[in-house]
Amino acid sequence: MSFNSTTELKPNIGVYTNPAHKLWIADALPSAQDVQTGKGLKEGEVTVEIKSTGICGSDIHFWHAGAIGHMVVEDTHILGHESAGTVIAAHRSVGGLKVGDRVAIEPNIICNECEPCLTGRYNGCEKVEFRSTPPVPGLLRRYVNHPATWCHPIGDMSFEDGALLEPLSVALAGMRRADVRLGDPVLICGAGPIGLITLLCCRAAGAEPIAITDIDDGRLGFAKELVPSVNTHLVRGGASPEEAGKALVATLGGIEPAVAIECTGVESSVAAAVWAVRFGGTVFVIGVGKDTMTLPFMRLSAREVDLCFQYRYANTWPRAIRLLRSGVVDMRRLVTHRFPIEEALRAFETAADPKTGAIKVQITNV
């Protein structure tokens, strides 16, 4: 094992939740002593000192609701999966990384044996261990052991940008599978972090016109500042899906979108998107919603609308790194709040409260 013995390590701490919906900071593994001795570091692994971690909506959901679908918090659980940091130790079997390398962590560990893995769609791995999805502990700690294969070098990229590669990967996976093309009229439902990143990607890809929706006027204002040419649409309750779909088309100047990228997972939003897209169009759902939904089947059928869904991502990180490094996509304005890991509870409270105006909250370890 290689390790920088001159480094003074602080105790490892992590951000936890549990089935009682409590949130707290406590000691975490590997311990600082284990990091220094290499105890527990497996073949192919490196130890990363986490420097920046973004709070995802799923982190808030696991804290508040205790579950997302079949993924349930059943015990003490560490959150976080949007992270970047520095390699501070490496198992002797690791050849591609060395101590001191700056990396972003792709937060999955796959089996490399099942059909999805062997066909390149490893996001569908039947035995995947995804960081922060119960019961797999997340990355919101000072130190994490992780397979070197899934630690992507970021060079001189900031740790803040490195931590944004994970949500950018979500958007890129959706863009690729929804097949957004130059000049396509696109509707984006939801102006949260994923919707806003999708907006940046659609603009970079040459989609035109673009509309984005939300129930929060403040978020729509942020979207307009981010991409001044975007058409914004404030969603109000009470309209039928058909009426809502017509209103969305009107926001696009009467142009039916070729693609609607749904980033909320809300049933009424998905249904409105189905009513909005053109004949043969695509409604691509990135958002996570409830287990069962009622959708306008005959509208889908009679208009040959493709309704597609996404589960995480695969093979997106090198592309995401190129886009950020080149400046083709610039997400720095999305990080609105920063907190040290010792103030992680305040960070989560800020991220969970719509009144704060937070878009992306990051937790730092300096």
Coordinates of C-alpha atoms in Angstrom, one line a residue:
M1 CA 0.0 0.0 0.0
S2 CA 1.1 3.5 -0.8
F3 CA 0.3 6.3 1.7
N4 CA 1.5 9.8 2.3
S5 CA 2.9 9.3 5.8
T6 CA 3.4 13.1 6.3
T7 CA -0.3 13.7 6.2
E8 CA -2.0 14.4 9.5
L9 CA -5.5 12.9 9.4
K10 CA -8.5 14.2 11.2
P11 CA -10.9 11.6 12.7
N12 CA -13.3 10.2 10.1
I13 CA -16.9 11.4 10.5
G14 CA -20.0 10.8 8.5
V15 CA -23.5 12.1 8.1
Y16 CA -26.1 9.6 9.2
T17 CA -29.9 9.1 9.1
N18 CA -32.1 6.2 10.4
P19 CA -35.6 4.8 10.2
A20 CA -36.7 7.4 12.8
H21 CA -35.7 10.2 10.3
K22 CA -33.0 11.6 12.6
L23 CA -30.0 13.3 11.1
W24 CA -26.6 13.4 12.9
I25 CA -22.8 13.5 12.5
A26 CA -20.8 10.6 14.1
D27 CA -17.6 8.6 13.7
A28 CA -17.3 6.7 10.4
L29 CA -15.2 4.0 8.8
P30 CA -12.5 3.6 7.8
S31 CA -10.9 5.2 10.8
A32 CA -8.0 7.5 10.4
Q33 CA -5.7 4.9 11.9
D34 CA -7.0 2.3 9.4
V35 CA -6.3 4.7 6.6
Q36 CA -2.8 5.2 7.7
T37 CA -2.1 1.4 8.1
G38 CA -4.1 0.3 5.1
K39 CA -6.3 -2.0 7.2
G40 CA -9.4 -2.9 5.3
L41 CA -8.2 -1.6 2.0
K42 CA -9.1 -4.3 -0.6
E43 CA -7.4 -5.3 -3.8
G44 CA -8.1 -2.7 -6.5
E45 CA -9.2 0.0 -4.0
V46 CA -8.0 3.5 -3.1
T47 CA -8.7 5.6 -0.1
V48 CA -10.2 9.0 -1.1
E49 CA -10.2 12.0 1.2
I50 CA -13.5 13.6 0.2
K51 CA -13.3 17.3 -0.4
S52 CA -16.8 18.2 -1.8
T53 CA -20.1 16.4 -1.7
G54 CA -23.4 17.7 -3.2
I55 CA -26.7 17.0 -1.4
C56 CA -29.1 15.2 -3.8
G57 CA -32.9 15.2 -3.6
S58 CA -32.6 11.5 -2.8
D59 CA -30.6 12.2 0.3
I60 CA -33.4 14.5 1.5
H61 CA -35.9 11.8 0.6
F62 CA -34.1 9.1 2.5
W63 CA -33.9 11.4 5.5
H64 CA -37.5 12.6 5.5
A65 CA -39.4 9.7 4.0
G66 CA -37.0 6.8 4.8
A67 CA -37.5 5.2 1.4
I68 CA -37.6 5.6 -2.3
G69 CA -39.7 2.8 -3.8
H70 CA -38.2 -0.5 -2.7
M71 CA -35.0 1.2 -1.4
V72 CA -35.7 1.5 2.4
V73 CA -33.6 2.9 5.3
E74 CA -33.8 0.0 7.7
D75 CA -30.8 0.8 9.9
T76 CA -28.2 3.5 10.6
H77 CA -27.2 4.8 7.2
I78 CA -24.6 7.2 5.8
L79 CA -25.9 9.6 3.0
G80 CA -24.2 11.2 0.0
H81 CA -23.2 10.1 -3.5
E82 CA -22.0 13.3 -5.3
S83 CA -18.4 13.5 -4.3
A84 CA -14.8 14.4 -5.4
G85 CA -11.6 14.4 -3.5
T86 CA -7.9 13.3 -3.3
V87 CA -6.4 9.8 -3.3
I88 CA -4.5 9.5 -0.1
A89 CA -3.8 5.8 -0.1
A90 CA -3.7 3.0 -2.8
H91 CA -3.6 -0.7 -2.6
R92 CA -0.4 -2.2 -4.2
S93 CA -2.6 -3.7 -6.9
V94 CA -3.7 -0.3 -8.2
G95 CA -1.8 0.9 -11.2
G96 CA -3.9 3.7 -12.7
L97 CA -4.0 6.0 -9.8
K98 CA -1.5 7.3 -7.3
V99 CA -1.5 9.2 -4.0
G100 CA -2.2 12.8 -4.7
D101 CA -4.5 12.3 -7.7
R102 CA -7.7 14.4 -7.7
V103 CA -10.7 12.2 -8.6
A104 CA -14.5 12.2 -8.8
I105 CA -16.2 9.1 -7.5
E106 CA -18.7 7.3 -9.7
P107 CA -20.7 5.9 -6.7
N108 CA -21.4 2.4 -7.9
I109 CA -19.7 -1.0 -7.4
I110 CA -20.9 -3.6 -10.0
C111 CA -20.6 -7.3 -10.3
N112 CA -19.2 -7.4 -13.9
E113 CA -21.0 -10.8 -14.3
C114 CA -24.7 -10.1 -15.0
E115 CA -26.2 -9.4 -18.4
P116 CA -26.5 -5.6 -17.9
C117 CA -22.9 -5.4 -16.9
L118 CA -21.7 -7.6 -19.7
T119 CA -23.7 -5.5 -22.3
G120 CA -22.4 -2.2 -21.1
R121 CA -25.6 -1.1 -19.2
Y122 CA -24.1 -1.5 -15.8
N123 CA -26.6 0.8 -14.2
G124 CA -28.9 -2.2 -14.3
C125 CA -26.4 -4.4 -12.5
E126 CA -28.4 -7.1 -10.6
K127 CA -25.9 -6.9 -7.6
V128 CA -24.9 -3.3 -7.7
E129 CA -23.8 -1.6 -4.6
F130 CA -24.7 2.1 -5.1
R131 CA -23.3 4.5 -2.5
S132 CA -26.0 6.0 -0.3
T133 CA -28.7 3.6 -1.4
P134 CA -29.6 1.5 1.6
P135 CA -28.0 -0.5 2.9
V136 CA -24.8 0.6 1.2
P137 CA -23.1 3.5 3.1
G138 CA -22.7 6.8 1.2
L139 CA -19.8 9.1 0.6
L140 CA -20.6 11.9 3.0
R141 CA -17.6 11.2 5.2
R142 CA -14.0 12.4 5.3
Y143 CA -12.5 9.2 4.0
V144 CA -13.9 6.5 1.8
N145 CA -12.4 3.3 0.3
H146 CA -13.6 2.8 -3.2
P147 CA -12.6 0.8 -6.3
A148 CA -10.0 2.7 -8.3
T149 CA -11.9 1.8 -11.5
W150 CA -14.7 4.1 -10.4
C151 CA -12.5 7.0 -9.3
H152 CA -12.2 9.2 -12.4
P153 CA -9.1 11.6 -12.6
I154 CA -10.2 15.2 -12.9
G155 CA -6.7 16.9 -13.0
D156 CA -6.9 20.5 -12.0
M157 CA -10.7 20.7 -12.1
S158 CA -12.1 22.1 -8.8
F159 CA -13.5 19.6 -6.3
E160 CA -16.8 21.6 -6.5
D161 CA -17.0 20.9 -10.2
G162 CA -15.9 17.3 -9.6
A163 CA -18.8 16.8 -7.3
L164 CA -21.2 18.1 -10.0
L165 CA -20.2 15.4 -12.4
E166 CA -22.7 13.0 -10.8
P167 CA -25.8 15.0 -11.4
L168 CA -24.4 16.0 -14.8
S169 CA -24.1 12.3 -15.6
V170 CA -27.8 11.9 -14.8
A171 CA -28.7 14.6 -17.3
L172 CA -26.3 13.3 -20.0
A173 CA -27.8 9.8 -19.7
G174 CA -31.2 11.3 -20.3
M175 CA -30.1 13.4 -23.2
R176 CA -28.5 10.5 -25.0
R177 CA -31.4 8.1 -24.5
A178 CA -34.0 10.8 -25.4
D179 CA -32.0 11.5 -28.5
V180 CA -32.2 15.3 -28.3
R181 CA -30.9 16.7 -31.6
L182 CA -29.9 20.1 -33.0
G183 CA -33.0 22.2 -33.5
D184 CA -35.3 20.0 -31.6
P185 CA -38.1 21.8 -29.6
V186 CA -37.7 20.5 -26.1
L187 CA -39.8 20.7 -22.9
I188 CA -38.1 20.3 -19.6
C189 CA -40.4 19.6 -16.6
G190 CA -39.0 20.8 -13.3
A191 CA -36.4 23.5 -12.6
G192 CA -34.6 21.7 -9.8
P193 CA -30.9 20.8 -10.1
I194 CA -31.4 18.0 -12.6
G195 CA -33.9 20.1 -14.7
L196 CA -31.5 23.0 -14.7
I197 CA -28.5 20.9 -15.7
T198 CA -30.7 19.3 -18.4
L199 CA -31.5 22.8 -19.6
L200 CA -27.8 23.7 -19.8
C201 CA -27.2 20.5 -21.8
C202 CA -30.1 21.0 -24.2
R203 CA -28.9 24.6 -24.9
A204 CA -25.3 23.2 -25.5
A205 CA -26.8 20.6 -27.8
G206 CA -28.6 23.2 -29.9
A207 CA -32.2 22.4 -28.9
E208 CA -34.6 25.2 -30.0
P209 CA -36.9 26.4 -28.6
I210 CA -36.7 25.2 -25.0
A211 CA -39.3 25.6 -22.3
I212 CA -38.9 24.7 -18.6
T213 CA -41.6 24.4 -16.0
D214 CA -41.9 24.6 -12.2
I215 CA -44.3 25.4 -9.4
D216 CA -41.8 27.9 -8.0
D217 CA -41.4 31.3 -9.7
G218 CA -38.1 31.8 -8.1
R219 CA -36.6 28.7 -9.7
L220 CA -38.0 29.8 -13.1
G221 CA -36.3 33.1 -12.6
F222 CA -33.0 31.3 -11.9
A223 CA -33.5 29.2 -15.0
K224 CA -34.0 32.5 -17.0
E225 CA -30.8 33.9 -15.6
L226 CA -28.9 30.7 -16.4
V227 CA -30.2 30.5 -20.0
P228 CA -31.9 33.8 -21.0
S229 CA -33.4 32.3 -24.2
V230 CA -35.5 29.7 -22.3
N231 CA -39.3 30.0 -22.1
T232 CA -40.5 29.6 -18.6
H233 CA -43.9 28.2 -17.5
L234 CA -45.3 28.5 -14.0
V235 CA -47.4 25.4 -13.2
R236 CA -50.7 26.1 -11.4
G237 CA -53.0 23.5 -10.0
G238 CA -56.5 22.8 -11.2
A239 CA -56.0 22.2 -14.9
S240 CA -56.6 18.8 -16.5
P241 CA -53.6 17.1 -18.1
E242 CA -55.0 18.0 -21.6
E243 CA -55.4 21.7 -20.6
A244 CA -51.9 21.7 -19.0
G245 CA -50.5 20.2 -22.2
K246 CA -52.0 22.8 -24.4
A247 CA -50.7 25.6 -22.1
L248 CA -47.2 24.1 -22.4
V249 CA -47.4 24.1 -26.2
A250 CA -48.5 27.8 -26.0
T251 CA -45.4 28.5 -23.9
L252 CA -43.3 27.1 -26.8
G253 CA -45.0 29.5 -29.2
G254 CA -47.4 26.9 -30.5
I255 CA -44.7 24.4 -31.3
E256 CA -45.2 20.9 -30.0
P257 CA -42.1 19.6 -28.4
A258 CA -40.3 16.7 -30.0
V259 CA -39.0 15.6 -26.7
A260 CA -40.2 16.3 -23.1
I261 CA -37.6 15.5 -20.4
E262 CA -39.6 15.0 -17.2
C263 CA -37.4 15.7 -14.1
T264 CA -40.0 15.7 -11.3
G265 CA -41.6 12.3 -11.3
V266 CA -44.9 13.9 -10.5
E267 CA -47.9 12.2 -12.1
S268 CA -49.7 15.4 -13.3
S269 CA -46.4 16.6 -14.8
V270 CA -45.8 13.4 -16.7
A271 CA -49.4 13.4 -18.0
A272 CA -49.2 17.0 -19.1
A273 CA -46.0 16.2 -21.0
V274 CA -47.8 13.3 -22.8
W275 CA -50.5 15.7 -23.9
A276 CA -47.9 18.3 -25.0
V277 CA -45.5 16.4 -27.3
R278 CA -46.0 16.0 -31.0
F279 CA -47.1 12.9 -32.9
G280 CA -44.3 10.4 -32.6
G281 CA -42.6 12.5 -29.8
T282 CA -40.8 11.2 -26.7
V283 CA -41.6 11.7 -23.1
F284 CA -38.5 10.8 -21.2
V285 CA -38.9 10.5 -17.4
I286 CA -35.8 11.1 -15.3
G287 CA -37.7 12.0 -12.2
V288 CA -38.5 9.5 -9.5
G289 CA -42.2 9.2 -8.6
K290 CA -44.7 7.1 -6.7
D291 CA -45.0 3.3 -7.3
T292 CA -48.2 3.5 -9.3
M293 CA -49.5 6.3 -11.7
T294 CA -52.5 6.9 -13.8
L295 CA -51.4 8.1 -17.3
P296 CA -53.3 9.0 -20.5
F297 CA -52.9 5.7 -22.3
M298 CA -55.0 6.5 -25.4
R299 CA -53.1 9.7 -25.9
L300 CA -49.9 7.8 -25.8
S301 CA -51.3 5.1 -28.2
A302 CA -53.1 7.3 -30.7
R303 CA -50.1 9.7 -31.0
E304 CA -47.4 7.0 -31.0
V305 CA -45.7 8.8 -28.1
D306 CA -42.7 6.9 -26.7
L307 CA -42.7 7.0 -22.9
C308 CA -39.3 6.1 -21.6
F309 CA -37.6 6.0 -18.2
Q310 CA -34.1 6.2 -16.7
Y311 CA -32.4 4.5 -13.9
R312 CA -29.1 6.3 -12.9
Y313 CA -26.5 6.3 -15.7
A314 CA -23.7 4.3 -17.4
N315 CA -20.6 5.3 -19.4
T316 CA -21.2 9.0 -18.9
W317 CA -18.3 10.2 -16.6
P318 CA -15.6 10.7 -19.2
R319 CA -18.0 12.7 -21.4
A320 CA -19.1 14.7 -18.4
I321 CA -15.5 15.5 -17.5
R322 CA -14.8 16.7 -21.1
L323 CA -17.8 18.9 -21.1
L324 CA -17.0 20.6 -17.8
R325 CA -13.3 20.9 -18.5
S326 CA -13.9 22.5 -21.9
G327 CA -16.5 24.9 -20.6
V328 CA -19.2 23.6 -23.0
V329 CA -21.3 23.2 -19.9
D330 CA -20.7 25.5 -17.0
M331 CA -22.6 24.6 -13.8
R332 CA -20.8 26.7 -11.2
R333 CA -23.8 29.0 -10.7
L334 CA -25.8 26.1 -9.5
V335 CA -23.9 25.8 -6.3
T336 CA -25.7 28.4 -4.1
H337 CA -24.7 27.3 -0.6
R338 CA -21.6 25.7 0.9
F339 CA -21.1 24.3 4.4
P340 CA -18.2 22.5 6.1
I341 CA -18.9 18.9 7.0
E342 CA -19.0 19.9 10.7
E343 CA -22.2 21.9 9.8
A344 CA -23.7 19.2 7.7
L345 CA -27.0 19.4 9.6
R346 CA -27.5 23.0 8.6
A347 CA -26.6 22.1 5.1
F348 CA -29.4 19.6 4.9
E349 CA -31.9 21.9 6.5
T350 CA -31.0 24.6 3.9
A351 CA -31.3 22.1 1.0
A352 CA -34.7 20.8 2.3
D353 CA -36.2 24.3 2.8
P354 CA -37.6 25.9 -0.4
K355 CA -37.6 29.3 1.3
T356 CA -33.8 29.4 1.2
G357 CA -33.6 29.5 -2.6
A358 CA -31.0 26.8 -2.5
I359 CA -30.4 25.0 -5.8
K360 CA -27.3 22.8 -5.1
V361 CA -25.9 22.7 -1.6
Q362 CA -22.4 21.3 -1.2
I363 CA -20.6 20.1 1.9
T364 CA -16.9 20.6 2.0
N365 CA -14.0 19.0 4.0
V366 CA -11.0 21.3 4.3

